[in-house]
């Protein structure tokens, strides 16, 4: 679970919680789509799958689920 803080143009701050990944996954962040915004991700050691959640709009816009495009990539070998 990621909890993010955003401030809108009027200076009003709010937090948004976004579920991505499962217990034991390792959180990572980066700009996966090159739009200048930090995107969320997790890597699962158990399955060796990297899950990217790319932001489609700023946190101050639509509900959290509508702002993420999620994809997965196999990366490495699962740990047994």
Short mmCIF file of C-alpha atoms in Angstrom, two decimals:
data_model
loop_
_atom_site.label_atom_id
_atom_site.label_comp_id
_atom_site.label_asym_id
_atom_site.label_seq_id
_atom_site.Cartn_x
_atom_site.Cartn_y
_atom_site.Cartn_z
CA UNK A 1 0.00 0.00 0.00
CA UNK A 2 1.38 3.40 -1.01
CA UNK A 3 0.15 6.52 0.80
CA UNK A 4 0.89 9.66 -1.19
CA UNK A 5 0.47 13.34 -0.35
CA UNK A 6 -0.59 15.79 -3.04
CA UNK A 7 -1.27 19.53 -3.02
CA UNK A 8 -3.72 21.03 -5.52
CA UNK A 9 -3.36 24.41 -7.27
CA UNK A 10 -5.22 26.10 -4.40
CA UNK A 11 -2.71 24.82 -1.84
CA UNK A 12 -5.05 22.22 -0.33
CA UNK A 13 -3.15 19.08 0.67
CA UNK A 14 -4.66 15.59 0.79
CA UNK A 15 -3.48 12.02 0.98
CA UNK A 16 -4.33 9.20 -1.40
CA UNK A 17 -3.77 5.49 -0.67
CA UNK A 18 -3.07 3.18 -3.60
CA UNK A 19 -2.84 -0.62 -3.34
CA UNK A 20 -0.11 -2.06 -5.56
CA UNK A 21 1.54 -5.42 -4.98
CA UNK A 22 1.28 -7.87 -2.09
CA UNK A 23 2.87 -8.47 1.31
CA UNK A 24 6.60 -9.11 0.87
CA UNK A 25 6.91 -7.12 -2.38
CA UNK A 26 9.59 -4.43 -2.48
CA UNK A 27 8.49 -0.87 -3.35
CA UNK A 28 10.25 1.06 -6.15
CA UNK A 29 9.56 4.42 -7.79
CA UNK A 30 10.65 5.97 -11.06
CA UNK A 31 9.41 7.89 -14.06
CA UNK A 32 8.35 4.85 -16.13
CA UNK A 33 6.64 6.83 -18.92
CA UNK A 34 8.89 9.92 -19.12
CA UNK A 35 6.19 12.46 -18.16
CA UNK A 36 8.20 14.00 -15.32
CA UNK A 37 5.96 12.46 -12.61
CA UNK A 38 7.06 9.76 -10.17
CA UNK A 39 5.37 6.42 -10.90
CA UNK A 40 4.90 3.54 -8.46
CA UNK A 41 6.13 -0.01 -8.73
CA UNK A 42 6.85 -3.16 -6.77
CA UNK A 43 9.13 -6.12 -7.33
CA UNK A 44 8.09 -9.50 -5.98
CA UNK A 45 11.07 -11.66 -4.91
CA UNK A 46 8.76 -14.70 -4.70
CA UNK A 47 7.69 -14.52 -8.36
CA UNK A 48 10.42 -12.29 -9.86
CA UNK A 49 7.72 -10.06 -11.34
CA UNK A 50 8.07 -6.29 -11.53
CA UNK A 51 4.71 -4.47 -11.46
CA UNK A 52 4.63 -0.89 -12.75
CA UNK A 53 1.85 1.55 -11.99
CA UNK A 54 2.21 4.48 -14.37
CA UNK A 55 0.36 7.69 -13.51
CA UNK A 56 -2.08 8.89 -16.13
CA UNK A 57 -2.86 12.23 -14.44
CA UNK A 58 -1.79 14.21 -11.36
CA UNK A 59 -2.96 13.01 -7.93
CA UNK A 60 -5.23 16.02 -7.61
CA UNK A 61 -7.48 14.87 -10.49
CA UNK A 62 -9.60 11.68 -10.65
CA UNK A 63 -9.94 8.89 -8.05
CA UNK A 64 -6.73 6.91 -7.46
CA UNK A 65 -7.74 3.76 -9.38
CA UNK A 66 -8.49 5.81 -12.50
CA UNK A 67 -5.01 7.34 -12.58
CA UNK A 68 -2.85 4.21 -12.77
CA UNK A 69 -2.11 2.00 -15.74
CA UNK A 70 -0.63 -1.25 -14.41
CA UNK A 71 1.64 -3.66 -16.30
CA UNK A 72 3.92 -6.51 -15.26
CA UNK A 73 7.33 -7.71 -16.46
CA UNK A 74 9.19 -10.90 -15.53
CA UNK A 75 12.55 -9.79 -14.11
CA UNK A 76 15.03 -12.35 -12.80
CA UNK A 77 14.45 -15.75 -11.21
CA UNK A 78 11.85 -16.44 -8.50
CA UNK A 79 13.26 -17.13 -5.06
CA UNK A 80 12.16 -20.47 -3.75
#
